[in-house]
Amino acid sequence: MPDVQDYTFNLNYLPAGHPVLDVDVRIRLIDHDALPNIDISVISPDGQLIRVFGVTGCTLQNWPIDVWFDDEGTGGLTACAALNVNGAHLQCLLLPGVQNPNVLNGFDGDNASGTWTVRISDVTGGNDGLVTDVGLKVTTPEGAMQVIPTDNFSVETLTFTESVNPGDCNGPSEIITRVWTATDPSGNSSSCTQTITRTRPSLSDVELPADYDGIDEDILDCSGSPWDTNGNGYPDPDETGWPTIGGLPSRMAMCATLPGLITTFSFRSAKAPSRSAAIG
């Protein structure tokens, strides 16, 4: 490990003057055989330095440190091996290795906004050792933070593929499965699936055109004027109207979605007997 190593933590997203309620420090250090040479401190954004670790003894073999230093942590440490506790919370140690529950309280009420530093020093140098974990937890009042999230995401392309599963007489007329893919300018993409179910109409959904009976519509004149627009001599659905579903002409689509439907239309005039035409 270097003689002096600083680890910084950026809390600039907090509003200026935002107060500290509590500070805890995470340390994991291995393979150092002279822990009295190790000095660990925390420096606040305002420059206040508080030492959180110093011991006597614990030499001549590797004594790992694997703790959170925490004023509310466990006290009563009596052995070097008790520093290797898989990240458990212990009270800070000050020379000559006496634990103190009020060390980190020195930050309470200070400004939390800005850059914090955890400094680990080897006061003599020349020793081996590896720092694997360094962390800092700064607790502040709830509800006072004003973090404004931003995102530089934009969609470059939006495409889709789909498959159609035809239905049967006992269910939907068809189910469409559509997969949308959005890709951003960096080539990152994400997909989602949309399912569209086309519900089969029933006979009660069919709306028939008006009757040409002199009540709904005028009786058609046998001369074909003015209704016989195609000149075939009889009124057909293109002239008198197709059934509709939801206000839309159904024509053959109606027959496809309502298999076996046969509808008969009757027409009559004052000069000729009734005639019928059927579609289905």
CSV table of C-alpha atoms in Angstrom, one decimal:
chain,number,residue,atom,x,y,z
A,1,MET,CA,0.0,0.0,0.0
A,2,PRO,CA,1.2,3.6,-0.6
A,3,ASP,CA,2.5,5.6,2.4
A,4,VAL,CA,-0.5,7.9,2.0
A,5,GLN,CA,-3.6,7.2,0.0
A,6,ASP,CA,-6.7,9.4,-0.2
A,7,TYR,CA,-10.2,8.0,-1.2
A,8,THR,CA,-12.7,10.7,-2.1
A,9,PHE,CA,-16.5,10.7,-2.0
A,10,ASN,CA,-18.5,13.3,-3.9
A,11,LEU,CA,-21.6,14.6,-2.1
A,12,ASN,CA,-21.9,17.8,-4.1
A,13,TYR,CA,-25.5,16.8,-5.1
A,14,LEU,CA,-26.6,17.8,-1.5
A,15,PRO,CA,-27.7,21.4,-1.0
A,16,ALA,CA,-25.0,23.6,0.5
A,17,GLY,CA,-25.2,23.7,4.3
A,18,HIS,CA,-27.1,20.4,4.5
A,19,PRO,CA,-26.3,19.1,8.0
A,20,VAL,CA,-24.6,15.8,9.0
A,21,LEU,CA,-26.5,13.5,11.4
A,22,ASP,CA,-24.0,10.6,11.5
A,23,VAL,CA,-20.8,9.4,9.8
A,24,ASP,CA,-19.6,5.8,9.4
A,25,VAL,CA,-16.4,4.6,7.7
A,26,ARG,CA,-15.9,1.2,6.0
A,27,ILE,CA,-12.3,-0.2,5.9
A,28,ARG,CA,-11.0,-3.6,4.7
A,29,LEU,CA,-7.2,-3.9,4.8
A,30,ILE,CA,-5.2,-7.2,4.6
A,31,ASP,CA,-1.6,-8.5,4.6
A,32,HIS,CA,-0.1,-5.7,6.8
A,33,ASP,CA,2.1,-7.0,9.7
A,34,ALA,CA,2.4,-3.7,11.7
A,35,LEU,CA,-1.0,-2.2,12.4
A,36,PRO,CA,0.4,0.5,14.8
A,37,ASN,CA,1.9,2.1,11.7
A,38,ILE,CA,-1.5,2.5,10.2
A,39,ASP,CA,-3.4,5.8,10.6
A,40,ILE,CA,-6.9,6.3,9.3
A,41,SER,CA,-8.6,9.6,9.2
A,42,VAL,CA,-11.8,11.2,7.7
A,43,ILE,CA,-11.7,14.8,6.3
A,44,SER,CA,-15.0,16.7,5.8
A,45,PRO,CA,-15.7,19.1,2.9
A,46,ASP,CA,-15.0,22.0,5.3
A,47,GLY,CA,-11.5,20.6,6.1
A,48,GLN,CA,-12.1,19.1,9.5
A,49,LEU,CA,-9.9,16.0,10.1
A,50,ILE,CA,-10.9,13.3,12.6
A,51,ARG,CA,-8.7,10.2,13.2
A,52,VAL,CA,-10.7,7.0,13.5
A,53,PHE,CA,-8.1,4.3,13.9
A,54,GLY,CA,-4.8,3.9,15.8
A,55,VAL,CA,-3.5,1.0,17.9
A,56,THR,CA,-0.5,-0.3,19.7
A,57,GLY,CA,0.5,-4.0,19.5
A,58,CYS,CA,-1.0,-6.1,16.7
A,59,THR,CA,2.5,-6.6,15.1
A,60,LEU,CA,4.6,-9.5,13.8
A,61,GLN,CA,1.8,-11.1,11.8
A,62,ASN,CA,-1.0,-10.1,9.5
A,63,TRP,CA,-4.0,-8.8,11.4
A,64,PRO,CA,-6.8,-8.0,8.8
A,65,ILE,CA,-9.1,-5.0,9.4
A,66,ASP,CA,-12.6,-5.7,8.1
A,67,VAL,CA,-15.0,-3.3,9.9
A,68,TRP,CA,-17.3,-0.3,9.7
A,69,PHE,CA,-16.1,2.3,12.2
A,70,ASP,CA,-19.2,3.6,13.8
A,71,ASP,CA,-19.9,5.6,17.0
A,72,GLU,CA,-22.9,3.4,17.6
A,73,GLY,CA,-20.9,0.2,17.0
A,74,THR,CA,-19.6,-2.5,19.4
A,75,GLY,CA,-17.1,-1.5,22.1
A,76,GLY,CA,-15.0,-3.6,24.4
A,77,LEU,CA,-12.4,-4.8,21.9
A,78,THR,CA,-9.6,-6.6,23.6
A,79,ALA,CA,-7.9,-8.6,20.8
A,80,CYS,CA,-6.3,-7.8,17.4
A,81,ALA,CA,-8.3,-10.6,15.9
A,82,ALA,CA,-11.5,-8.7,16.7
A,83,LEU,CA,-10.7,-6.3,13.9
A,84,ASN,CA,-11.5,-9.0,11.4
A,85,VAL,CA,-15.3,-9.1,11.8
A,86,ASN,CA,-16.7,-9.3,8.2
A,87,GLY,CA,-17.8,-5.6,8.1
A,88,ALA,CA,-19.4,-5.5,11.5
A,89,HIS,CA,-19.8,-2.1,13.2
A,90,LEU,CA,-17.1,-1.3,15.8
A,91,GLN,CA,-16.4,1.9,17.7
A,92,CYS,CA,-13.3,3.8,16.6
A,93,LEU,CA,-9.9,3.1,18.1
A,94,LEU,CA,-7.5,5.9,19.2
A,95,LEU,CA,-4.0,5.4,20.5
A,96,PRO,CA,-3.1,3.5,22.6
A,97,GLY,CA,-5.9,1.4,21.1
A,98,VAL,CA,-8.8,2.4,23.4
A,99,GLN,CA,-12.2,2.5,21.7
A,100,ASN,CA,-14.2,5.7,21.9
A,101,PRO,CA,-17.9,6.1,21.1
A,102,ASN,CA,-17.7,9.8,20.4
A,103,VAL,CA,-15.1,10.2,17.8
A,104,LEU,CA,-17.2,10.6,14.6
A,105,ASN,CA,-19.7,12.8,16.6
A,106,GLY,CA,-17.3,15.6,15.8
A,107,PHE,CA,-18.8,15.8,12.3
A,108,ASP,CA,-22.4,16.0,13.6
A,109,GLY,CA,-24.1,19.3,12.5
A,110,ASP,CA,-21.3,20.1,10.0
A,111,ASN,CA,-22.0,20.7,6.3
A,112,ALA,CA,-22.5,17.4,4.4
A,113,SER,CA,-22.3,18.9,0.9
A,114,GLY,CA,-19.0,18.6,-1.0
A,115,THR,CA,-16.1,16.2,-1.2
A,116,TRP,CA,-15.3,13.9,1.7
A,117,THR,CA,-11.9,12.1,2.0
A,118,VAL,CA,-10.9,8.9,3.8
A,119,ARG,CA,-7.1,9.0,4.3
A,120,ILE,CA,-5.1,5.9,5.0
A,121,SER,CA,-1.4,6.4,5.9
A,122,ASP,CA,1.5,4.1,6.7
A,123,VAL,CA,3.5,6.3,9.0
A,124,THR,CA,6.8,4.4,8.6
A,125,GLY,CA,6.4,3.1,5.0
A,126,GLY,CA,8.0,0.0,3.6
A,127,ASN,CA,5.3,-2.4,4.8
A,128,ASP,CA,3.2,-4.5,2.5
A,129,GLY,CA,-0.5,-4.4,2.8
A,130,LEU,CA,-3.6,-4.2,0.5
A,131,VAL,CA,-6.6,-2.0,0.9
A,132,THR,CA,-9.6,-3.8,-0.7
A,133,ASP,CA,-12.6,-1.8,0.5
A,134,VAL,CA,-13.1,1.8,1.6
A,135,GLY,CA,-16.5,3.3,2.1
A,136,LEU,CA,-18.2,6.3,3.7
A,137,LYS,CA,-21.8,6.6,4.9
A,138,VAL,CA,-23.0,10.1,5.7
A,139,THR,CA,-26.5,10.3,7.2
A,140,THR,CA,-28.5,13.5,6.7
A,141,PRO,CA,-32.1,14.6,7.6
A,142,GLU,CA,-34.8,13.1,5.5
A,143,GLY,CA,-36.8,15.3,3.2
A,144,ALA,CA,-34.2,18.0,2.9
A,145,MET,CA,-32.4,16.7,-0.2
A,146,GLN,CA,-33.2,18.1,-3.6
A,147,VAL,CA,-31.7,15.7,-6.1
A,148,ILE,CA,-32.8,16.6,-9.6
A,149,PRO,CA,-32.5,13.5,-11.8
A,150,THR,CA,-31.4,14.0,-15.4
A,151,ASP,CA,-31.0,11.7,-18.4
A,152,ASN,CA,-29.4,12.3,-21.7
A,153,PHE,CA,-31.3,9.5,-23.3
A,154,SER,CA,-32.8,10.0,-26.7
A,155,VAL,CA,-34.3,7.5,-29.2
A,156,GLU,CA,-32.5,7.2,-32.5
A,157,THR,CA,-34.8,4.6,-34.1
A,158,LEU,CA,-38.1,2.9,-33.1
A,159,THR,CA,-39.0,-0.3,-35.1
A,160,PHE,CA,-41.3,-3.2,-34.6
A,161,THR,CA,-41.9,-6.7,-35.9
A,162,GLU,CA,-45.1,-8.6,-35.5
A,163,SER,CA,-46.8,-12.0,-35.9
A,164,VAL,CA,-50.5,-12.7,-36.3
A,165,ASN,CA,-52.2,-15.7,-34.8
A,166,PRO,CA,-55.7,-16.3,-36.4
A,167,GLY,CA,-58.4,-17.1,-34.0
A,168,ASP,CA,-61.3,-19.5,-34.2
A,169,CYS,CA,-65.1,-19.3,-33.7
A,170,ASN,CA,-64.7,-19.8,-30.0
A,171,GLY,CA,-62.4,-16.9,-29.2
A,172,PRO,CA,-60.9,-13.7,-30.6
A,173,SER,CA,-60.7,-13.3,-34.4
A,174,GLU,CA,-56.9,-12.8,-34.2
A,175,ILE,CA,-54.1,-12.0,-31.8
A,176,ILE,CA,-51.3,-9.7,-32.9
A,177,THR,CA,-48.0,-9.9,-31.1
A,178,ARG,CA,-45.9,-6.8,-31.8
A,179,VAL,CA,-42.3,-6.4,-30.5
A,180,TRP,CA,-41.1,-2.8,-30.4
A,181,THR,CA,-37.3,-2.0,-30.2
A,182,ALA,CA,-35.9,1.4,-29.3
A,183,THR,CA,-32.3,2.2,-30.1
A,184,ASP,CA,-30.4,5.2,-28.8
A,185,PRO,CA,-27.6,7.1,-30.6
A,186,SER,CA,-24.9,4.9,-28.9
A,187,GLY,CA,-26.4,1.7,-30.2
A,188,ASN,CA,-28.0,0.6,-26.9
A,189,SER,CA,-31.4,-1.0,-27.4
A,190,SER,CA,-34.3,-2.1,-25.4
A,191,SER,CA,-37.4,-4.1,-26.5
A,192,CYS,CA,-40.9,-4.6,-25.2
A,193,THR,CA,-43.9,-6.7,-26.4
A,194,GLN,CA,-47.3,-5.4,-27.2
A,195,THR,CA,-50.3,-7.8,-27.5
A,196,ILE,CA,-53.3,-6.7,-29.5
A,197,THR,CA,-56.4,-8.9,-29.3
A,198,ARG,CA,-59.1,-8.4,-31.9
A,199,THR,CA,-62.4,-9.3,-30.4
A,200,ARG,CA,-64.8,-11.2,-32.6
A,201,PRO,CA,-68.1,-9.3,-33.0
A,202,SER,CA,-71.4,-11.0,-32.3
A,203,LEU,CA,-74.7,-10.8,-34.2
A,204,SER,CA,-75.9,-8.1,-31.7
A,205,ASP,CA,-73.1,-5.9,-32.9
A,206,VAL,CA,-74.4,-5.8,-36.5
A,207,GLU,CA,-76.4,-2.8,-37.6
A,208,LEU,CA,-78.6,-3.2,-40.6
A,209,PRO,CA,-79.3,-0.5,-43.1
A,210,ALA,CA,-82.6,1.3,-43.1
A,211,ASP,CA,-85.8,-0.2,-44.7
A,212,TYR,CA,-87.0,1.4,-48.0
A,213,ASP,CA,-90.6,1.0,-46.9
A,214,GLY,CA,-91.9,4.5,-47.0
A,215,ILE,CA,-91.2,4.8,-43.2
A,216,ASP,CA,-87.5,4.6,-42.7
A,217,GLU,CA,-86.6,5.6,-46.3
A,218,ASP,CA,-88.7,6.4,-49.4
A,219,ILE,CA,-90.1,3.4,-51.4
A,220,LEU,CA,-87.9,2.7,-54.4
A,221,ASP,CA,-89.4,3.5,-57.7
A,222,CYS,CA,-89.5,0.6,-60.2
A,223,SER,CA,-88.1,2.8,-62.9
A,224,GLY,CA,-84.7,2.6,-61.1
A,225,SER,CA,-84.5,6.4,-60.8
A,226,PRO,CA,-82.6,7.6,-58.9
A,227,TRP,CA,-81.4,4.6,-57.0
A,228,ASP,CA,-80.2,2.2,-59.7
A,229,THR,CA,-76.8,3.8,-60.1
A,230,ASN,CA,-75.1,0.7,-61.6
A,231,GLY,CA,-77.9,0.0,-64.1
A,232,ASN,CA,-78.4,-3.6,-63.1
A,233,GLY,CA,-82.2,-3.2,-62.7
A,234,TYR,CA,-82.4,-4.1,-59.0
A,235,PRO,CA,-81.2,-2.6,-55.8
A,236,ASP,CA,-78.0,-4.1,-54.3
A,237,PRO,CA,-76.1,-3.3,-51.1
A,238,ASP,CA,-73.8,-0.9,-52.8
A,239,GLU,CA,-77.0,1.2,-53.5
A,240,THR,CA,-79.1,0.6,-50.5
A,241,GLY,CA,-76.3,0.1,-47.9
A,242,TRP,CA,-74.3,-2.6,-46.3
A,243,PRO,CA,-74.6,-3.8,-42.7
A,244,THR,CA,-72.2,-2.0,-40.4
A,245,ILE,CA,-70.3,-2.9,-37.2
A,246,GLY,CA,-69.4,0.0,-35.0
A,247,GLY,CA,-70.5,2.4,-37.8
A,248,LEU,CA,-68.0,0.9,-40.3
A,249,PRO,CA,-69.2,-1.0,-43.4
A,250,SER,CA,-68.5,-4.7,-42.8
A,251,ARG,CA,-69.0,-6.1,-46.4
A,252,MET,CA,-66.9,-9.3,-46.6
A,253,ALA,CA,-65.1,-8.6,-43.4
A,254,MET,CA,-68.4,-9.2,-41.7
A,255,CYS,CA,-68.7,-12.6,-43.3
A,256,ALA,CA,-65.1,-13.5,-42.3
A,257,THR,CA,-65.7,-12.6,-38.6
A,258,LEU,CA,-69.2,-14.0,-38.4
A,259,PRO,CA,-69.0,-17.3,-40.2
A,260,GLY,CA,-72.2,-18.7,-41.6
A,261,LEU,CA,-74.1,-15.4,-41.3
A,262,ILE,CA,-76.8,-14.9,-43.9
A,263,THR,CA,-78.8,-11.8,-43.9
A,264,THR,CA,-81.9,-11.3,-46.2
A,265,PHE,CA,-83.0,-7.8,-47.3
A,266,SER,CA,-86.5,-7.3,-48.7
A,267,PHE,CA,-87.4,-4.4,-51.0
A,268,ARG,CA,-90.7,-3.5,-52.6
A,269,SER,CA,-92.3,-0.8,-54.6
A,270,ALA,CA,-95.8,0.4,-55.2
A,271,LYS,CA,-95.7,-1.1,-58.8
A,272,ALA,CA,-94.0,-4.5,-58.2
A,273,PRO,CA,-94.1,-7.4,-55.8
A,274,SER,CA,-91.5,-7.8,-53.2
A,275,ARG,CA,-88.1,-9.3,-54.1
A,276,SER,CA,-85.3,-10.5,-51.9
A,277,ALA,CA,-81.5,-10.5,-52.0
A,278,ALA,CA,-79.3,-12.4,-49.6
A,279,ILE,CA,-75.6,-12.0,-48.7
A,280,GLY,CA,-73.6,-14.4,-46.7
